[in-house]
Structure formats: C-alpha cells, structure tokens
Amino acid sequence: MKTRITELLGIRYPIIQGGMMWVGRAEMAAAVSNAGGLGILTALTQPTPEALSAEIARCRQMTDKPFGVNLTLLPSINPPPYALYLQAIIDSGVKVLETAGNNPGEIITRAKAAGLTVIHKCVAVRHALTVQRLGVDAVSIDGFECAGHPGEDDIPGLVLIPLAARQLSVPVIASGGIADGVGMAAALTLGAEGVNMGTRFCATREAPIHDHIKQALVAASERDTRLIFRTLHNTARVLRNPISEEVVSIERRGNAQFEDIRHLVAGARGRAALESGQHEDGIITAGQCVGLIDDVPTCAELIERMVRECRDSLHRARNLMG
C-alpha cells in the first residue's frame, strides 16, 4: 500500500501503533514495525531520559525497521524534563517523533531542527491547523471514539477525519475507533492516508500487558467504556469496571475535585492492573473499538489481515459503481 504516510515514514503499510502509556515498550514497537507498520515507544513510560535511551537501544536490537517515539506534554504542576527526553530521542538517532498534548511548539521546532519527522496527535481541526503552521509533517486526528483523551468537543471520526483532510495540506492519520481493515478502508475513503491504533494493538500476543487484560478487551462490547474526568474538563475514555464506575459516580455528585478521585485513577494503580491482570482494580484505557475485538493475534497476523480486509472492502465499494 502506498500513501504519503508510507512514503514519509518508510513503512510498508500505513498503520501506526498508538503511543500508549505503560504499553509502548520495545516488544510492542518492534513487533509492529517488523510487521510493516510503525511501532511507537512511549517516552514517559520510561522513568528517566537515560532509561528511554536504553529502551530505544533495546528496540533496535529487535527490529531494523523504522520506529518512532511518542512524547506527550501533560498538564502538570511538576512536569517531566521534556527537553531532556527530547534530547535523548535526538541523540539516539530516532527519525520519527509523535507529539501530543498542549503547547508543543518548542518541542516541534527543536525536533525539526534536528531532522526528525514530526507527527502531532490532536482532537480538533483548529489544533491541527495550528501545528501545521508550526511545521509538523503529518497530523494524527483523534475522534471521540478513541481511548484516552478525546477532548471536549465530542466530534466522532466520521465527521472529524474528512474535515481535517479537507483543511490540511499535510497528510492526515485517522485515530480512534479503528480495529480492523473495514475501519481502515473507511478512514482512507474519508481522506486519511494512514491509521493509528492503540486499543487494538493492546489485544495482541506481543503487547507487554497481562493476558487477563487482553481477554477483558476481547470480552468487552462497544458499550463497555466510560468517560471520566468530564466534570474536570479533561475527559478520558477508559474500560468500564468498578473503578471507572466509582469515578463517574463521584463526579455525578457534583463539585468533585481531583483529590476526591486521585486514589482511584493514580497512574501507578493502573500500571499495576496492567501487569497483574487485575482488570477490575485500576483504570484501563480503552476505546469504543473494543466491541470489534474478538481475538488476540500476533501483530503480523493482525496487520496482514487488516490490509487484506481493507483491500477487499475498497474493492466491494468500487463494484457498487457498476
């Protein structure tokens, strides 16, 4: 398959793995890259810039294909040393940087000056236009269906993807709600030139999370996600479980503060759940596409199947024209 995204990134298929906290490790990224997509390491999964450098080196031992690193700029009173993480990425010779979060201008400028290809992930066309002016090479646009933070506008991909493709000159990567080749075909038809998947790659053999978490994703329906942090104007989509239900219940009481739910949503608690398999004991990020997941293939099996389904879907659509 050939699009501006495959040409830009030097990959066989226009399929990108999401930069998922605690999941974007060398095993995950290398498996996706080896299968013809673009694997992504998650910078802030590593506790220090030095640890990120070591993880990049470990990934290189597992693949000779292109892979990238995600650096998400989080709202925080005590932010991580983003400049040092970026320097570790640059010094390690990584060629692709995925940014996300607020005010990425300085990061984008430094990355571009170092010769990196930069993809920015955002949830609104107005934000995409801003980062295009800042010089990004591509935009990953997240629809309301996505796992993690879909923003506060609640615009689904069926509207957001063609809007972005219509208004941007850089290539658009569709993100959110995609788990198979049919969704990929739809995204390409809407004007995207690649897709980004997080939840679907969590349910693969190589994903570095407990098998019980993968089986919880397989068992979930499209109705089994919850939106938390709505009242805090920092909406996040996560898997429905007793913890996310309790968070929603606290928020519905009114006047909830973050301190009221901190013990439930702590990152360390979520990480422990991913590692132990206790999927009801922490926040598990997941998108609505869980309803489309019914097996746990290898990354290679998943990607080859997606490409086949995508081609078949596009062929069927062409045949409708007579």
CSV table of C-alpha atoms in Angstrom, one decimal, residues 4-185:
chain,number,residue,atom,x,y,z
A,4,ARG,CA,2.0,9.9,1.6
A,5,ILE,CA,2.3,8.3,5.1
A,6,THR,CA,4.1,5.2,3.9
A,7,GLU,CA,6.4,7.3,1.8
A,8,LEU,CA,7.1,9.8,4.7
A,9,LEU,CA,7.8,7.1,7.3
A,10,GLY,CA,9.4,4.4,5.1
A,11,ILE,CA,6.9,1.7,6.1
A,12,ARG,CA,5.1,-1.0,4.1
A,13,TYR,CA,1.6,-0.3,5.4
A,14,PRO,CA,0.0,3.0,6.6
A,15,ILE,CA,-0.7,1.5,10.1
A,16,ILE,CA,0.8,3.2,13.2
A,17,GLN,CA,0.7,1.9,16.8
A,18,GLY,CA,-0.5,4.4,19.3
A,19,GLY,CA,1.9,5.8,21.9
A,20,MET,CA,0.3,4.1,24.9
A,21,MET,CA,1.5,4.8,28.4
A,22,TRP,CA,3.0,1.6,30.0
A,23,VAL,CA,2.3,-0.3,26.8
A,24,GLY,CA,4.6,1.4,24.3
A,25,ARG,CA,7.7,-0.6,25.0
A,26,ALA,CA,10.3,-2.2,22.8
A,27,GLU,CA,8.5,-5.5,22.5
A,28,MET,CA,5.3,-3.8,21.2
A,29,ALA,CA,7.0,-1.2,18.9
A,30,ALA,CA,9.4,-3.8,17.3
A,31,ALA,CA,6.6,-6.2,16.6
A,32,VAL,CA,4.5,-3.6,14.8
A,33,SER,CA,7.5,-2.3,12.8
A,34,ASN,CA,8.6,-5.8,11.9
A,35,ALA,CA,5.0,-6.5,10.6
A,36,GLY,CA,5.2,-3.5,8.2
A,37,GLY,CA,3.7,-0.7,10.3
A,38,LEU,CA,5.3,1.9,12.5
A,39,GLY,CA,5.9,1.0,16.1
A,40,ILE,CA,6.0,3.7,18.7
A,41,LEU,CA,7.8,3.8,22.0
A,42,THR,CA,6.2,5.9,24.8
A,43,ALA,CA,8.9,8.2,26.2
A,44,LEU,CA,7.2,8.8,29.6
A,45,THR,CA,6.7,5.1,30.2
A,46,GLN,CA,10.4,5.3,31.0
A,47,PRO,CA,11.3,6.9,34.4
A,48,THR,CA,14.2,8.9,33.1
A,49,PRO,CA,15.7,10.1,29.8
A,50,GLU,CA,18.5,7.7,30.3
A,51,ALA,CA,16.1,4.8,30.6
A,52,LEU,CA,14.4,6.0,27.4
A,53,SER,CA,17.8,5.8,25.6
A,54,ALA,CA,18.3,2.3,26.8
A,55,GLU,CA,14.8,1.3,25.6
A,56,ILE,CA,15.5,2.8,22.2
A,57,ALA,CA,18.6,0.7,22.0
A,58,ARG,CA,16.7,-2.4,23.1
A,59,CYS,CA,14.1,-1.8,20.4
A,60,ARG,CA,16.9,-1.5,17.8
A,61,GLN,CA,18.1,-5.0,18.8
A,62,MET,CA,14.6,-6.3,18.0
A,63,THR,CA,14.0,-4.6,14.6
A,64,ASP,CA,15.9,-3.0,11.8
A,65,LYS,CA,12.7,-1.3,10.6
A,66,PRO,CA,11.7,2.4,11.3
A,67,PHE,CA,10.0,3.1,14.6
A,68,GLY,CA,9.2,6.3,16.5
A,69,VAL,CA,8.8,7.7,19.9
A,70,ASN,CA,5.8,9.4,21.5
A,71,LEU,CA,6.4,12.4,23.7
A,72,THR,CA,3.1,13.6,25.3
A,73,LEU,CA,3.1,17.0,27.0
A,74,LEU,CA,0.9,16.6,30.1
A,75,PRO,CA,-0.6,19.3,32.2
A,76,SER,CA,1.3,19.1,35.5
A,77,ILE,CA,2.5,21.2,38.4
A,78,ASN,CA,5.8,19.3,38.3
A,79,PRO,CA,6.3,18.4,34.6
A,80,PRO,CA,8.8,15.8,33.5
A,81,PRO,CA,12.1,17.1,31.9
A,82,TYR,CA,10.7,17.2,28.4
A,83,ALA,CA,13.7,18.8,26.9
A,84,LEU,CA,16.0,16.0,28.2
A,85,TYR,CA,13.6,13.4,26.9
A,86,LEU,CA,13.7,15.0,23.5
A,87,GLN,CA,17.5,15.2,23.6
A,88,ALA,CA,17.6,11.5,24.4
A,89,ILE,CA,15.4,10.9,21.3
A,90,ILE,CA,17.6,13.0,19.1
A,91,ASP,CA,20.9,11.6,20.4
A,92,SER,CA,19.6,8.1,19.9
A,93,GLY,CA,19.1,8.7,16.2
A,94,VAL,CA,15.3,8.2,16.2
A,95,LYS,CA,13.8,9.6,13.0
A,96,VAL,CA,10.1,9.9,13.9
A,97,LEU,CA,8.6,11.8,16.8
A,98,GLU,CA,5.0,11.7,17.7
A,99,THR,CA,3.9,14.6,19.9
A,100,ALA,CA,0.7,15.1,21.8
A,101,GLY,CA,-0.7,17.5,24.4
A,102,ASN,CA,-0.6,21.2,24.9
A,103,ASN,CA,1.8,23.8,23.5
A,104,PRO,CA,4.2,21.6,21.5
A,105,GLY,CA,5.7,24.5,19.6
A,106,GLU,CA,9.2,24.4,21.2
A,107,ILE,CA,9.4,20.6,21.0
A,108,ILE,CA,8.4,20.7,17.3
A,109,THR,CA,10.9,23.4,16.5
A,110,ARG,CA,13.8,21.5,18.2
A,111,ALA,CA,12.8,18.2,16.6
A,112,LYS,CA,12.5,19.6,13.1
A,113,ALA,CA,15.9,21.4,13.5
A,114,ALA,CA,17.4,18.0,14.3
A,115,GLY,CA,15.9,16.5,11.2
A,116,LEU,CA,13.1,14.4,12.7
A,117,THR,CA,9.8,13.7,11.0
A,118,VAL,CA,7.1,15.0,13.4
A,119,ILE,CA,3.6,13.8,13.7
A,120,HIS,CA,1.3,15.6,16.1
A,121,LYS,CA,-1.8,14.0,17.6
A,122,CYS,CA,-4.8,16.2,18.2
A,123,VAL,CA,-8.5,16.1,18.7
A,124,ALA,CA,-9.7,19.2,16.8
A,125,VAL,CA,-9.1,20.7,13.4
A,126,ARG,CA,-8.3,24.1,14.8
A,127,HIS,CA,-5.5,22.5,16.8
A,128,ALA,CA,-4.3,20.6,13.7
A,129,LEU,CA,-4.1,23.8,11.7
A,130,THR,CA,-2.0,25.4,14.4
A,131,VAL,CA,0.6,22.6,14.5
A,132,GLN,CA,0.6,22.5,10.7
A,133,ARG,CA,1.7,26.2,10.8
A,134,LEU,CA,4.4,25.1,13.4
A,135,GLY,CA,5.8,22.7,10.7
A,136,VAL,CA,4.7,19.2,11.5
A,137,ASP,CA,4.9,16.6,8.8
A,138,ALA,CA,1.6,14.9,9.5
A,139,VAL,CA,-1.4,15.1,11.8
A,140,SER,CA,-3.0,12.3,13.7
A,141,ILE,CA,-6.6,13.3,14.3
A,142,ASP,CA,-8.4,11.6,17.3
A,143,GLY,CA,-12.1,11.1,17.0
A,144,PHE,CA,-14.5,10.9,20.0
A,145,GLU,CA,-14.4,7.1,19.9
A,146,CYS,CA,-10.8,7.0,20.9
A,147,ALA,CA,-9.2,5.7,24.1
A,148,GLY,CA,-7.5,8.2,26.3
A,149,HIS,CA,-8.3,11.9,25.9
A,150,PRO,CA,-10.8,12.7,23.1
A,151,GLY,CA,-11.0,16.4,24.0
A,152,GLU,CA,-14.2,18.2,25.0
A,153,ASP,CA,-15.8,18.8,21.6
A,154,ASP,CA,-17.2,15.2,21.2
A,155,ILE,CA,-16.7,15.1,17.4
A,156,PRO,CA,-16.6,11.5,16.1
A,157,GLY,CA,-14.2,10.3,13.3
A,158,LEU,CA,-16.9,10.2,10.6
A,159,VAL,CA,-17.0,14.0,10.8
A,160,LEU,CA,-13.5,14.8,12.1
A,161,ILE,CA,-11.5,12.9,9.6
A,162,PRO,CA,-12.9,14.4,6.4
A,163,LEU,CA,-12.9,17.9,8.0
A,164,ALA,CA,-9.2,17.5,8.7
A,165,ALA,CA,-8.4,16.1,5.3
A,166,ARG,CA,-10.3,18.9,3.6
A,167,GLN,CA,-8.5,21.7,5.6
A,168,LEU,CA,-4.9,20.4,6.0
A,169,SER,CA,-2.2,20.2,3.4
A,170,VAL,CA,-0.1,17.7,5.4
A,171,PRO,CA,-1.3,14.1,5.4
A,172,VAL,CA,-3.9,13.0,8.0
A,173,ILE,CA,-3.7,9.9,10.1
A,174,ALA,CA,-7.1,8.7,11.4
A,175,SER,CA,-7.2,7.6,15.0
A,176,GLY,CA,-9.9,6.4,17.3
A,177,GLY,CA,-12.4,3.6,16.7
A,178,ILE,CA,-10.3,1.7,14.2
A,179,ALA,CA,-9.6,-2.0,14.9
A,180,ASP,CA,-9.9,-3.8,11.5
A,181,GLY,CA,-9.5,-3.4,7.8
A,182,VAL,CA,-13.0,-2.3,7.3
A,183,GLY,CA,-12.4,0.7,9.5
A,184,MET,CA,-9.1,1.3,7.8
A,185,ALA,CA,-10.8,1.3,4.4
